[in-house]
mmCIF file of C-alpha atoms and ligand atoms in Angstrom:
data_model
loop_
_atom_site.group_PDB
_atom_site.id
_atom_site.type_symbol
_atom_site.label_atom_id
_atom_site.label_comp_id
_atom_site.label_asym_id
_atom_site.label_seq_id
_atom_site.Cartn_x
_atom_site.Cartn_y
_atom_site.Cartn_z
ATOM 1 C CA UNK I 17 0.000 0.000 0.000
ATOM 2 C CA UNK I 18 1.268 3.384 -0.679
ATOM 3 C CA UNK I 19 -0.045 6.807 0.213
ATOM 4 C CA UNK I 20 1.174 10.491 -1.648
ATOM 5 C CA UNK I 21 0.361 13.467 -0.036
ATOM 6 C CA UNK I 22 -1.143 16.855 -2.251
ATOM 7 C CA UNK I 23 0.181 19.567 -0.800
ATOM 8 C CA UNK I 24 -1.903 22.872 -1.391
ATOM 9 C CA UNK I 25 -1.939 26.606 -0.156
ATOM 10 C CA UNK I 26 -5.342 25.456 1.146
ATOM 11 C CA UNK I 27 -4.568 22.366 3.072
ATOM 12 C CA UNK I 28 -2.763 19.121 2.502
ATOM 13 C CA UNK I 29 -4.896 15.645 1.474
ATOM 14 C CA UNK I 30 -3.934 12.135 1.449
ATOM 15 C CA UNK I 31 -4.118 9.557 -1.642
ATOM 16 C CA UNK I 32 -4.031 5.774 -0.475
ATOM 17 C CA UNK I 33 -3.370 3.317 -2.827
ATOM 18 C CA UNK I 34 -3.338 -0.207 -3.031
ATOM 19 C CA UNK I 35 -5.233 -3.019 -2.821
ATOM 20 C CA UNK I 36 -7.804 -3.104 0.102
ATOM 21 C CA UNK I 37 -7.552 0.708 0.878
ATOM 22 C CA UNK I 38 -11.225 0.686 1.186
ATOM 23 C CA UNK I 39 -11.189 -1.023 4.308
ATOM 24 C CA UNK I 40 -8.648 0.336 6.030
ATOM 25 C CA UNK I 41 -8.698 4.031 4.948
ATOM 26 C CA UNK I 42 -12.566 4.707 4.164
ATOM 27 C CA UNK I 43 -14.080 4.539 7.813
ATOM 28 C CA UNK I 44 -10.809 6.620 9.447
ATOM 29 C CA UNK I 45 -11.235 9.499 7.201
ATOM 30 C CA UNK I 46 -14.630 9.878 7.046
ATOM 31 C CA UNK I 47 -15.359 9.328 10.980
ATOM 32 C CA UNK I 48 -12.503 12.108 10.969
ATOM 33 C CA UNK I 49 -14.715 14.975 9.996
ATOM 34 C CA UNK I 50 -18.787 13.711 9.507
ATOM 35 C CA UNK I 51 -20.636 14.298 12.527
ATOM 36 C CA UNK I 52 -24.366 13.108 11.592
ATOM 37 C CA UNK I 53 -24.205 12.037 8.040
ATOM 38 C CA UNK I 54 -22.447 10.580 5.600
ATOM 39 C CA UNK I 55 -23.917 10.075 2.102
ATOM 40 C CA UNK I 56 -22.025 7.387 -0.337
ATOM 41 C CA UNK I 57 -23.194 8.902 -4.198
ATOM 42 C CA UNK I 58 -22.605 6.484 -6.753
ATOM 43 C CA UNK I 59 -23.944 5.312 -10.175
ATOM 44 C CA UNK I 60 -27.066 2.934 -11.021
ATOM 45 C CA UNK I 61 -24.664 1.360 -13.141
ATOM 46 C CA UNK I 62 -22.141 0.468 -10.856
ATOM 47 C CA UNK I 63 -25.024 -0.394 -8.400
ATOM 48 C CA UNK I 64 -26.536 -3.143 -10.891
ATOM 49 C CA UNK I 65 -23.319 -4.323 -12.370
ATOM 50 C CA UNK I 66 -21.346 -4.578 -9.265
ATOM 51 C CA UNK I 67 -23.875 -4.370 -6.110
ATOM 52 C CA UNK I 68 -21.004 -6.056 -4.076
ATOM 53 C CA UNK I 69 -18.481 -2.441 -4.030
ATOM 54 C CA UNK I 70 -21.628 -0.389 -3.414
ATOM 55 C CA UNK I 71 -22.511 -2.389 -0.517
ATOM 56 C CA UNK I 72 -18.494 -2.617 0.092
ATOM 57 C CA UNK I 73 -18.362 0.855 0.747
ATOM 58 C CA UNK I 74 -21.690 1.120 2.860
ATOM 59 C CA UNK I 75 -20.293 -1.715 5.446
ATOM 60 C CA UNK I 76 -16.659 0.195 5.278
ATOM 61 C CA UNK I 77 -18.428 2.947 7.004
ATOM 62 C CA UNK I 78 -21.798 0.980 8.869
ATOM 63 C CA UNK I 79 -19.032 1.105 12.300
ATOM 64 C CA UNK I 80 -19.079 4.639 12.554
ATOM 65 C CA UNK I 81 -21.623 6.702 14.875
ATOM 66 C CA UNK I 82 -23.136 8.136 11.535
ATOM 67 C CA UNK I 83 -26.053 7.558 9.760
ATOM 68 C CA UNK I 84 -24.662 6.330 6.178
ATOM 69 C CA UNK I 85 -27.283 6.757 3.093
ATOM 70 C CA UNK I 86 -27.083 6.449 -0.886
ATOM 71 C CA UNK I 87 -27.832 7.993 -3.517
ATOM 72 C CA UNK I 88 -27.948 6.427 -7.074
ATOM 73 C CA UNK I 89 -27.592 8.711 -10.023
ATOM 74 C CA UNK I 90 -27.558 7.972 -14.013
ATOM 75 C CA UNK I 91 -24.112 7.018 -15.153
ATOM 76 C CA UNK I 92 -22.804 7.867 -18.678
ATOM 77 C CA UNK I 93 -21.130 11.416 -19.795
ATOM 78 C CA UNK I 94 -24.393 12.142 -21.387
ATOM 79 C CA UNK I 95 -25.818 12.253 -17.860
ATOM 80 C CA UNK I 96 -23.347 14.773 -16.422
ATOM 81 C CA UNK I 97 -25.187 17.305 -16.282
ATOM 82 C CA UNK I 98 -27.912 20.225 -14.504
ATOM 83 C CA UNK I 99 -30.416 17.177 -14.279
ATOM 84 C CA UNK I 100 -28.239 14.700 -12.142
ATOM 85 C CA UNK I 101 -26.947 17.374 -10.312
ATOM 86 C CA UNK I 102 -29.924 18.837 -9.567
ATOM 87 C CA UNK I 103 -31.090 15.220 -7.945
ATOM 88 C CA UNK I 104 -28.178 14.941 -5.643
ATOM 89 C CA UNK I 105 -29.720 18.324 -3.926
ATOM 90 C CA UNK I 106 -33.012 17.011 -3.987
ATOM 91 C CA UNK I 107 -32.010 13.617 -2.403
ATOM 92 C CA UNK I 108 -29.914 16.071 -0.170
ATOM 93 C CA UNK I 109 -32.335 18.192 0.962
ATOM 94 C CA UNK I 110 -34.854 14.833 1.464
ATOM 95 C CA UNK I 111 -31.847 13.484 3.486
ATOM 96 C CA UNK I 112 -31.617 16.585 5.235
ATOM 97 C CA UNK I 113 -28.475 17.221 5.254
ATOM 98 C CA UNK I 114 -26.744 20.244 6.416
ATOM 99 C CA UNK I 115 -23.024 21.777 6.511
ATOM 100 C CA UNK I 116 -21.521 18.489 8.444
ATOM 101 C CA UNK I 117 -22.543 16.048 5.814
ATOM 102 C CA UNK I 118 -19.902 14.032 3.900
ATOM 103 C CA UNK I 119 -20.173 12.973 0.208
ATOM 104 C CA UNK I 120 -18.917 9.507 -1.058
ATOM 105 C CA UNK I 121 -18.187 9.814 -4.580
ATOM 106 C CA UNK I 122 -17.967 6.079 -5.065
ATOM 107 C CA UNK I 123 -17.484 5.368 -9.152
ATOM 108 C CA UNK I 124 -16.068 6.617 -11.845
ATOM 109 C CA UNK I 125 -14.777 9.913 -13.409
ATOM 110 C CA UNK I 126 -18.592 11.293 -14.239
ATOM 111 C CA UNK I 127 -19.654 10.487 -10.771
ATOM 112 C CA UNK I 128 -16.546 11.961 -9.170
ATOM 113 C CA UNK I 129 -17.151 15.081 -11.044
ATOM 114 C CA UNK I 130 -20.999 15.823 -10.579
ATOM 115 C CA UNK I 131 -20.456 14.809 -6.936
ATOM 116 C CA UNK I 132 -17.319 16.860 -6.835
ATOM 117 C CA UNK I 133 -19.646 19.440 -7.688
ATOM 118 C CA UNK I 134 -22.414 19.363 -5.490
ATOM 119 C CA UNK I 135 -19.688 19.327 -2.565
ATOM 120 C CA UNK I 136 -18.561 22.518 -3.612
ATOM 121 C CA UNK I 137 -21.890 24.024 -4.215
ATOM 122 C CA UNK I 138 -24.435 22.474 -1.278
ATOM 123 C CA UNK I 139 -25.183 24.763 1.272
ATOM 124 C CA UNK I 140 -21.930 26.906 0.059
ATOM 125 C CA UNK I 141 -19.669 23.805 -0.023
ATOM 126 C CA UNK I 142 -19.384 20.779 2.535
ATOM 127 C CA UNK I 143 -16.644 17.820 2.174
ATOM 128 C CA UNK I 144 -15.749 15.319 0.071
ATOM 129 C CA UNK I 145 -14.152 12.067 -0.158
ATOM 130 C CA UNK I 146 -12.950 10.545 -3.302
ATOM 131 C CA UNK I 147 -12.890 6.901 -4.001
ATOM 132 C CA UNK I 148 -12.697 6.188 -8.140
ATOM 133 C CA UNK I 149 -13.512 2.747 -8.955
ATOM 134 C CA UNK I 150 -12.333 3.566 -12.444
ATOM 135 C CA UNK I 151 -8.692 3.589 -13.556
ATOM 136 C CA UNK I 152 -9.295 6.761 -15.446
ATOM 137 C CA UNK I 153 -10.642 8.190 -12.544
ATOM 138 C CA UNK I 154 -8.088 6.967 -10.194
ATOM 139 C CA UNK I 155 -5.464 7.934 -12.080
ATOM 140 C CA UNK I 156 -7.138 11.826 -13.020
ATOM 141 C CA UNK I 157 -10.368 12.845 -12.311
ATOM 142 C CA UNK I 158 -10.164 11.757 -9.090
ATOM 143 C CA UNK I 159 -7.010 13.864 -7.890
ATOM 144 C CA UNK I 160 -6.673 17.352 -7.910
ATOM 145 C CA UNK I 161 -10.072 18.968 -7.328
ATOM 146 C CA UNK I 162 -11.258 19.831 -10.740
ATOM 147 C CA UNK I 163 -15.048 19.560 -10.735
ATOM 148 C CA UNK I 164 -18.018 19.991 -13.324
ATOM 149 C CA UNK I 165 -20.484 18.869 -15.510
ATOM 150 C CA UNK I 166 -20.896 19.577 -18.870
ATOM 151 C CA UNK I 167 -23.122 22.104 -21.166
ATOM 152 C CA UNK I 168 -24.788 20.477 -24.428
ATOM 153 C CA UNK I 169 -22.322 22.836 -26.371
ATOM 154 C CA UNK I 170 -19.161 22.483 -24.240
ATOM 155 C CA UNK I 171 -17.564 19.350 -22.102
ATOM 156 C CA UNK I 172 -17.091 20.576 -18.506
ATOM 157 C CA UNK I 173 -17.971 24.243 -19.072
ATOM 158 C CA UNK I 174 -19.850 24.348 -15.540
ATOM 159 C CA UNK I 175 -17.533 23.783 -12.511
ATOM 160 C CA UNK I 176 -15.625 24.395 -9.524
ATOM 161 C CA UNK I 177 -12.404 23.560 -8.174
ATOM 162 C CA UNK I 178 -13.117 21.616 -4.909
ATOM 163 C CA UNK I 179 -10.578 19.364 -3.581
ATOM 164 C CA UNK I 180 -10.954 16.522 -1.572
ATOM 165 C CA UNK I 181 -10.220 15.556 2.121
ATOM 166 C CA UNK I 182 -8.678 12.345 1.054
ATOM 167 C CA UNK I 183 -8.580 10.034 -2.134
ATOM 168 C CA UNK I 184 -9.026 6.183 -1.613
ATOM 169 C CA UNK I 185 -8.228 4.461 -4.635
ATOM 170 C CA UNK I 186 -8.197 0.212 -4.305
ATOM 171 C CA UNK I 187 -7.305 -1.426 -7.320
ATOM 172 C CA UNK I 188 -9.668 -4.548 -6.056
ATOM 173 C CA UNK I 189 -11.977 -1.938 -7.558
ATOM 174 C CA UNK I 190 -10.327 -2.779 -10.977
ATOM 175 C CA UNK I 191 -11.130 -6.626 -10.735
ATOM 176 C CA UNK I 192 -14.353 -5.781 -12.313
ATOM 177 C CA UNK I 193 -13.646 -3.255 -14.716
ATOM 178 C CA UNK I 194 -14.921 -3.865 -18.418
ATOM 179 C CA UNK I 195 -11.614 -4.015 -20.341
ATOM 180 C CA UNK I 196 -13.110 -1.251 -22.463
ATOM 181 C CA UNK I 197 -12.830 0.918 -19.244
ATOM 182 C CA UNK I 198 -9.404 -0.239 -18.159
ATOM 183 C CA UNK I 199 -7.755 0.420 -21.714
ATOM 184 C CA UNK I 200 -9.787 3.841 -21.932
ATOM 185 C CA UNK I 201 -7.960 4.825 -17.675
ATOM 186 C CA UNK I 202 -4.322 2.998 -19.185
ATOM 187 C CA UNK I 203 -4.196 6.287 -21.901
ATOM 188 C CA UNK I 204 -4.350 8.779 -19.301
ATOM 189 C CA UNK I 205 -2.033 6.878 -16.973
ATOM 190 C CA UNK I 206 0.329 6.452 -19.888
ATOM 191 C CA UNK I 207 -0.134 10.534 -20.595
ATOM 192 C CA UNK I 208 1.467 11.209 -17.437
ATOM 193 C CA UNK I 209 4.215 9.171 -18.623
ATOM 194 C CA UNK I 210 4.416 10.959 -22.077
ATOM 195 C CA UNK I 211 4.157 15.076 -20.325
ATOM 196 C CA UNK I 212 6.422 14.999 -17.469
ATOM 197 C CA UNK I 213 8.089 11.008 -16.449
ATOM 198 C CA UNK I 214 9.684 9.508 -19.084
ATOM 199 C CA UNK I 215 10.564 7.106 -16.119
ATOM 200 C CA UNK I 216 6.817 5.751 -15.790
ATOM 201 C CA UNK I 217 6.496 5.670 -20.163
ATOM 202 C CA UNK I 218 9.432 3.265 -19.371
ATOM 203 C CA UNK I 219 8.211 1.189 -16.833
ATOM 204 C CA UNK I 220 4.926 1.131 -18.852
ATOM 205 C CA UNK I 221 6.876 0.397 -22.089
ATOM 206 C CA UNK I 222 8.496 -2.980 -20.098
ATOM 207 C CA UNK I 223 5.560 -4.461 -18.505
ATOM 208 C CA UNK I 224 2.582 -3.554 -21.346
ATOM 209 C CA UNK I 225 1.836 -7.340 -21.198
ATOM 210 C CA UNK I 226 0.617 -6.577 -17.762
ATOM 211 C CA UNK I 227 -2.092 -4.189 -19.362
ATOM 212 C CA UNK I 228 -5.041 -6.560 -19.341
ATOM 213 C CA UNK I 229 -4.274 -8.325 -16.384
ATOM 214 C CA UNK I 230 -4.853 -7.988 -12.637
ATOM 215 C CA UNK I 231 -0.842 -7.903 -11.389
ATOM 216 C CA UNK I 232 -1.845 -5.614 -8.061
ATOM 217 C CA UNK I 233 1.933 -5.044 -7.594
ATOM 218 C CA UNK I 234 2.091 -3.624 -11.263
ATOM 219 C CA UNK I 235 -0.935 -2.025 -10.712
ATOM 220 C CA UNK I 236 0.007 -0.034 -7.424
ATOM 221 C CA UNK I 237 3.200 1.061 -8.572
ATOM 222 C CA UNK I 238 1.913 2.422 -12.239
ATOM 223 C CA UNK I 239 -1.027 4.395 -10.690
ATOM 224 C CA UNK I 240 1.226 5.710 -7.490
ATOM 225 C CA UNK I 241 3.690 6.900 -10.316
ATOM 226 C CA UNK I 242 0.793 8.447 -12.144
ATOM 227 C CA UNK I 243 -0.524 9.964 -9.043
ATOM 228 C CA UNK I 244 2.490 11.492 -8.184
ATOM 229 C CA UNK I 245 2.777 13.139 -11.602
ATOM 230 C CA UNK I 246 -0.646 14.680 -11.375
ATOM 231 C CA UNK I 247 -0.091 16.078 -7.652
ATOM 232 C CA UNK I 248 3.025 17.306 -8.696
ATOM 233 C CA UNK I 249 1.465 19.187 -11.553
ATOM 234 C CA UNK I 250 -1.284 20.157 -9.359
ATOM 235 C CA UNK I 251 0.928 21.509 -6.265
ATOM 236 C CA UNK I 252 2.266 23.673 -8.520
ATOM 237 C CA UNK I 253 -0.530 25.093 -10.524
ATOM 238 C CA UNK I 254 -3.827 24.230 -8.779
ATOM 239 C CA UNK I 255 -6.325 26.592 -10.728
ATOM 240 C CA UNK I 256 -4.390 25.942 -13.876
ATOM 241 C CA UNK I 257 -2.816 29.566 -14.002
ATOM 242 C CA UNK I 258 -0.047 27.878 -16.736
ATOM 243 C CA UNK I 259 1.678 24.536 -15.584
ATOM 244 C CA UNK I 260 -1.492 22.350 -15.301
ATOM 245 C CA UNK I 261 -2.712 22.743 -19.101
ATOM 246 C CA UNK I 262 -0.425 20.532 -19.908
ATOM 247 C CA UNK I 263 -2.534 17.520 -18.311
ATOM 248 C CA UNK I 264 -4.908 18.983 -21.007
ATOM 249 C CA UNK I 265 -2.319 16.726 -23.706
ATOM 250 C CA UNK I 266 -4.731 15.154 -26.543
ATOM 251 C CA UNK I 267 -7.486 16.907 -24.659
ATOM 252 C CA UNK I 268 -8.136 19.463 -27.758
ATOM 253 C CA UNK I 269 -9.313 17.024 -29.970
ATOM 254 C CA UNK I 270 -10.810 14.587 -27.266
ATOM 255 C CA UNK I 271 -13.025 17.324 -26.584
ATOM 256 C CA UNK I 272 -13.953 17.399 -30.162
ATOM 257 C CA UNK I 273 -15.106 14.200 -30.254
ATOM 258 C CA UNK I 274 -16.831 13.739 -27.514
ATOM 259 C CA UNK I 275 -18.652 16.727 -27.472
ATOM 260 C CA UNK I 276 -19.389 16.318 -31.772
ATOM 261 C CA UNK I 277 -20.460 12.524 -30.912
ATOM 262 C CA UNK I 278 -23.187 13.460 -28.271
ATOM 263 C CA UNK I 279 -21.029 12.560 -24.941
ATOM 264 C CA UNK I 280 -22.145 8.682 -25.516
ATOM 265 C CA UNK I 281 -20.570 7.003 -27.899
ATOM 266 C CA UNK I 282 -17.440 6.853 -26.683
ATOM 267 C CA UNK I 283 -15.376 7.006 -23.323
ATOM 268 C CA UNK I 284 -13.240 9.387 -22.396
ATOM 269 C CA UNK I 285 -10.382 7.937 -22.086
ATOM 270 C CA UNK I 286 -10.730 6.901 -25.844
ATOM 271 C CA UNK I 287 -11.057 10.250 -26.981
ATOM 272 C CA UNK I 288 -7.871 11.103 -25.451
ATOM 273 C CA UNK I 289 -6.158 8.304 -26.805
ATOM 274 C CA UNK I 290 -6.942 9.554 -30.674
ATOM 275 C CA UNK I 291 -6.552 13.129 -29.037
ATOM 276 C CA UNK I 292 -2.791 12.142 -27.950
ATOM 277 C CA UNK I 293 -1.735 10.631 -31.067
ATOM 278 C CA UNK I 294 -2.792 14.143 -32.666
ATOM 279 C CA UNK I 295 -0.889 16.012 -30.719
ATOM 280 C CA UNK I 296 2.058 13.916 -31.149
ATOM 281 C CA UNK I 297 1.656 13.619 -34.369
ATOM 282 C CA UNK I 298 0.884 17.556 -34.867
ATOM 283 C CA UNK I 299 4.275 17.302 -32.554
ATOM 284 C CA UNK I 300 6.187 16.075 -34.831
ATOM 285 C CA UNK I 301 4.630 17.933 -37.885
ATOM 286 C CA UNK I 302 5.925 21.034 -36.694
ATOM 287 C CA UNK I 303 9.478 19.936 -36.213
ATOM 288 C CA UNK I 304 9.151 19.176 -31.830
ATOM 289 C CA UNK I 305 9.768 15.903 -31.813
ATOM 290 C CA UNK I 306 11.401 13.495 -34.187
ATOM 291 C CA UNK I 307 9.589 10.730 -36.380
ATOM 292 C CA UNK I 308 11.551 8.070 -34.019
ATOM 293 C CA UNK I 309 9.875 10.101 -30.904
ATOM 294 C CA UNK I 310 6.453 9.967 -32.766
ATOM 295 C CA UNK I 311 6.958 5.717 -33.524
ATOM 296 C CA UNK I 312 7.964 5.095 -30.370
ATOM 297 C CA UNK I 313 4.234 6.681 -29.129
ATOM 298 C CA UNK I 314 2.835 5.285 -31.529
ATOM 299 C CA UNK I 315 3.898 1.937 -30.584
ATOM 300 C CA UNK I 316 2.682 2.073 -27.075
ATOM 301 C CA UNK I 317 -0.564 3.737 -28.088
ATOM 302 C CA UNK I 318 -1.558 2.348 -30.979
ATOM 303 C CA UNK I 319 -2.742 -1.126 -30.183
ATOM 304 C CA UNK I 320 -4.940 0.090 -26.999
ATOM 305 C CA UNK I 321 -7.193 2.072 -29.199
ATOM 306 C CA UNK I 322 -9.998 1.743 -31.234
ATOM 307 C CA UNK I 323 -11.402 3.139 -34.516
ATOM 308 C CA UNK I 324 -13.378 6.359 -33.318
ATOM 309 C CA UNK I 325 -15.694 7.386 -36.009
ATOM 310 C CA UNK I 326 -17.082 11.078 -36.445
ATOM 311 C CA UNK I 327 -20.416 12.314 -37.957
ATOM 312 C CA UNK I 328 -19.558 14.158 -40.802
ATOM 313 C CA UNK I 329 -17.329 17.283 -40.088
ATOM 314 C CA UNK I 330 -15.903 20.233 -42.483
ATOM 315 C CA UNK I 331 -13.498 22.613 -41.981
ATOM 316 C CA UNK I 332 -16.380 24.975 -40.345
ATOM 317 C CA UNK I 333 -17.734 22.242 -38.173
ATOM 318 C CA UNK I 334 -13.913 21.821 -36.888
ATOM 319 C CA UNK I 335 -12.974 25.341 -36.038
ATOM 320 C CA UNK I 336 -16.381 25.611 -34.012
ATOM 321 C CA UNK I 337 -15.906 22.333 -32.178
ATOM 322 C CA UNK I 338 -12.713 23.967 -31.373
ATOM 323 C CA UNK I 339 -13.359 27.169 -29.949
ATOM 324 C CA UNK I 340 -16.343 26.104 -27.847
ATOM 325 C CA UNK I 341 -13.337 24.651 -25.745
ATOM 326 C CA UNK I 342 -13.327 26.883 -22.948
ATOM 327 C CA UNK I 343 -9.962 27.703 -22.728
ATOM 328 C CA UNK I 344 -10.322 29.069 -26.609
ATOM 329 C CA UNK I 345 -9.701 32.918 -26.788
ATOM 330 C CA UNK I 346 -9.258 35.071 -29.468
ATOM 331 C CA UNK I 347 -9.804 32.458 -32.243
ATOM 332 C CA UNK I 348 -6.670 30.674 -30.944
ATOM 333 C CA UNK I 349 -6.282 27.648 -28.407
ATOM 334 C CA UNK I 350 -3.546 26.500 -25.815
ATOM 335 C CA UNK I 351 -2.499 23.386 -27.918
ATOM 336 C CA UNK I 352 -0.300 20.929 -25.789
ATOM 337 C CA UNK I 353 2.744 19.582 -27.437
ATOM 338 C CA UNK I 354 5.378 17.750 -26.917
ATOM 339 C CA UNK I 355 9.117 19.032 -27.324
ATOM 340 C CA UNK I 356 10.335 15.775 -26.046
ATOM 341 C CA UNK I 357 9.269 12.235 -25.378
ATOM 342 C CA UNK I 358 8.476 12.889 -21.467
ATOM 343 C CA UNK I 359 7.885 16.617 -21.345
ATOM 344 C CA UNK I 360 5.260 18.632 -22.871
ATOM 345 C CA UNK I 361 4.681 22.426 -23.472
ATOM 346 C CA UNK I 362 1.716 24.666 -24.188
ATOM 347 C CA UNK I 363 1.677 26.480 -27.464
ATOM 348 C CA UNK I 364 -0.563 29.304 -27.434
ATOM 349 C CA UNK I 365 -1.861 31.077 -30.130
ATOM 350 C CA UNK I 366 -2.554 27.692 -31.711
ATOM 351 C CA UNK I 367 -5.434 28.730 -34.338
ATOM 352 C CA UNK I 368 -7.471 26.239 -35.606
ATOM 353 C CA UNK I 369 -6.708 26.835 -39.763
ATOM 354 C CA UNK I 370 -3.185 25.577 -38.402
ATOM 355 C CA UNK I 371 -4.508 22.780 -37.525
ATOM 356 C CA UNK I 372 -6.805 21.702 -39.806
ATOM 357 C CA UNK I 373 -4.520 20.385 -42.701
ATOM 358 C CA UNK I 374 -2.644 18.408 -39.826
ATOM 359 C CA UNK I 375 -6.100 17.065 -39.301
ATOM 360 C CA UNK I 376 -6.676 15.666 -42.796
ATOM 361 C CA UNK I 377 -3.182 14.507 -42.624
ATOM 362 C CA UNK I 378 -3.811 12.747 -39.719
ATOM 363 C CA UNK I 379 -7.081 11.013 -40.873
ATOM 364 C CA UNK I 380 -5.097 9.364 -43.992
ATOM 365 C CA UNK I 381 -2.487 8.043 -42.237
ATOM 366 C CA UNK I 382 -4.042 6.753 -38.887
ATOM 367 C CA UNK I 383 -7.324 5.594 -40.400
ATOM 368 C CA UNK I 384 -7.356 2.801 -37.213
ATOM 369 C CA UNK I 385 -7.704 5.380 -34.574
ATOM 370 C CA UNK I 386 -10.187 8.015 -36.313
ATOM 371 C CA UNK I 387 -12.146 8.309 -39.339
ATOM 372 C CA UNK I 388 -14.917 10.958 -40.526
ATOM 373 C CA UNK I 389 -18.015 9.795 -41.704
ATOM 374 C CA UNK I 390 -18.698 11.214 -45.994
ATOM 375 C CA UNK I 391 -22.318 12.049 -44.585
HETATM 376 N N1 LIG Q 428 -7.687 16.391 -15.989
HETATM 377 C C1 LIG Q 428 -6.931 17.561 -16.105
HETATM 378 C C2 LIG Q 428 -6.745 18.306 -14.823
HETATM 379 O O1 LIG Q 428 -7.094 17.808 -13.782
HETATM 380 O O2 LIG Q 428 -6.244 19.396 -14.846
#
């Protein structure tokens, strides 16, 4: 087991990882602050497909002097939104629950970032405990405070930065995980790798066959690394002032295609996988890296995706998708490249007529990770 500590202006929180943390970390940190209430928030999906963690977490904390309730809300990124966050305050308020009460967000990255969400916004902000059951969320979403749902017209465009008190990620969690969902959390893992430890791409690199598989000492060791790279990023840039964009690698075009595919068709961790080989590849287009750089990402990126296809999408259709990203101003975007394998940068000014022929390019030659319907 292994814990990191985030270190922040406003207070320092731990992350415990390992197998079994639930167990032995939930009930401590929680009876450390709730007084009356604790409410465990998770998804009806999770609840039907894997009763047993829901029920996990409810005994981890039935000890305590607290009365522990649920509350099941509609998985899916199409579902992060007003409407699901508007039922946590209803169930809230039929809970009645007041300043003291603690949220569980007990799931994935949507669930960790609705309920991330109402924490900061209930009755002017209570706390929250993290536990991702998701390796994308215990390797991202779940670390660093970053909170939000999303706008039909723009991923994540309502939100609040609310950290945690603590972040309890078990990899027994994992055991369940649809493969989809564990190859989708292994690209942002491995983006860690790619933007600031070329020590973790390595240690990825050597034990890929352990991808699919449920090695817990593998396991611990690749998300602790990963963790350590997001805190680190995070300690020094918490409200993403310069420094943290760069966690936003392959995130320009992952927004794209999630938010030009309706939020459901694919996961997010799959639109950042295309969205990384783009940047690499638009990386080594403009002279940053070197074609060996770009094959040797391609290598380890290349056989965890899977062909993302687009509705139809012209040159108009790509420049808008683009500047509804939030963090588009004056026509131009922060575009995250790399100038090395293990260190990336932020270009700004990056306009989207740039990147448009890169686009095409990139559709002829890496028809396996994205196409474009003809319409
Ligand atoms: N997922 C990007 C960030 O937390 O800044």
């Amino acid at each position: 087991m292994k814990t990191l500590e985030v270190k922040l202006p406003g207070g320092v929180y731990p992350i415990h990882i390992g197998a079994g943390t639930l167990d032995s970390h939930l009930a401590a940190m929680v009876g450390g602050i709730a007084t009356e209430l604790v409410v465990v928030i998770t998804s009806r999906t999770l609840n039907e497909d894997c009763p047993q963690h829901v029920r996990h977490a409810v005994k981890a904390l039935a000890d305590l002097p607290l009365r522990v309730e649920t509350c099941l809300i509609p998985g899916g990124e199409e579902n992060k939104n007003m409407h699901t966050l508007a039922s946590i305050y209803d169930r809230l308020m039929e809970l009645e629950a007041n300043r003291s009460t603690v949220l569980v967000a007990f799931g994935g990255g949507i669930v960790g970032d609705v309920v991330g969400f109402a924490a900061a916004t209930f009755m002017r902000g209570i706390e929250v405990v993290q536990v991702p059951t998701t390796l994308l969320a215990q390797v991202d979403s779940s670390v660093g405070g970053k909170t939000a749902v999303n706008h039909p017209q723009g991923k994540n465009t309502i939100g609040a930065f609310k950290q945690p008190v603590g972040v309890i990620i078990d990899l027994t969690m994992l055991e369940t995980l649809p493969e989809r969902e564990l190859r989708a959390g292994l690209f942002e893992l491995i983006k860690h790798g790619i933007i600031r430890d070329p020590e973790l791409l390595e240690y990825l690199e050597q034990n890929a066959e352990k991808f699919g598989g449920r090695d817990w000492k593998f396991w611990e060791e690749a998300v602790y690394r990963s963790c350590r790279v997001k805190a680190g990023v995070v300690q020094e840039d918490e409200r993403e002032g310069g420094l943290r964009a760069i966690l936003n690698f392959g995130h320009s075009l992952a927004h794209l295609i999630e938010t030009h595919t309706g939020y459901n068709a694919y996961l997010h961790g799959e639109a950042v996988g295309a969205g990384m080989l783009f940047a690499a590849f638009v990386s080594q287009a403009m002279g940053c890296i070197s074609g060996e750089d770009f094959s040797r990402l391609r290598q380890v990126l290349e056989p965890l995706t899977a062909p993302i296809m687009l509705p139809p999408l012209g040159r108009d259709g790509f420049t808008k998708l683009l500047m509804h990203d939030k963090k588009a101003a004056n026509r131009t975007i922060n575009f995250i490249l790399l100038d090395q394998v293990g260190h990336a940068f932020i270009r700004g000014g990056t306009t989207p007529e740039e990147l448009w022929p890169l686009f095409q390019q990139f559709l002829e030659e890496m028809p396996g990770v994205l196409r474009v319907g003809d319409g």
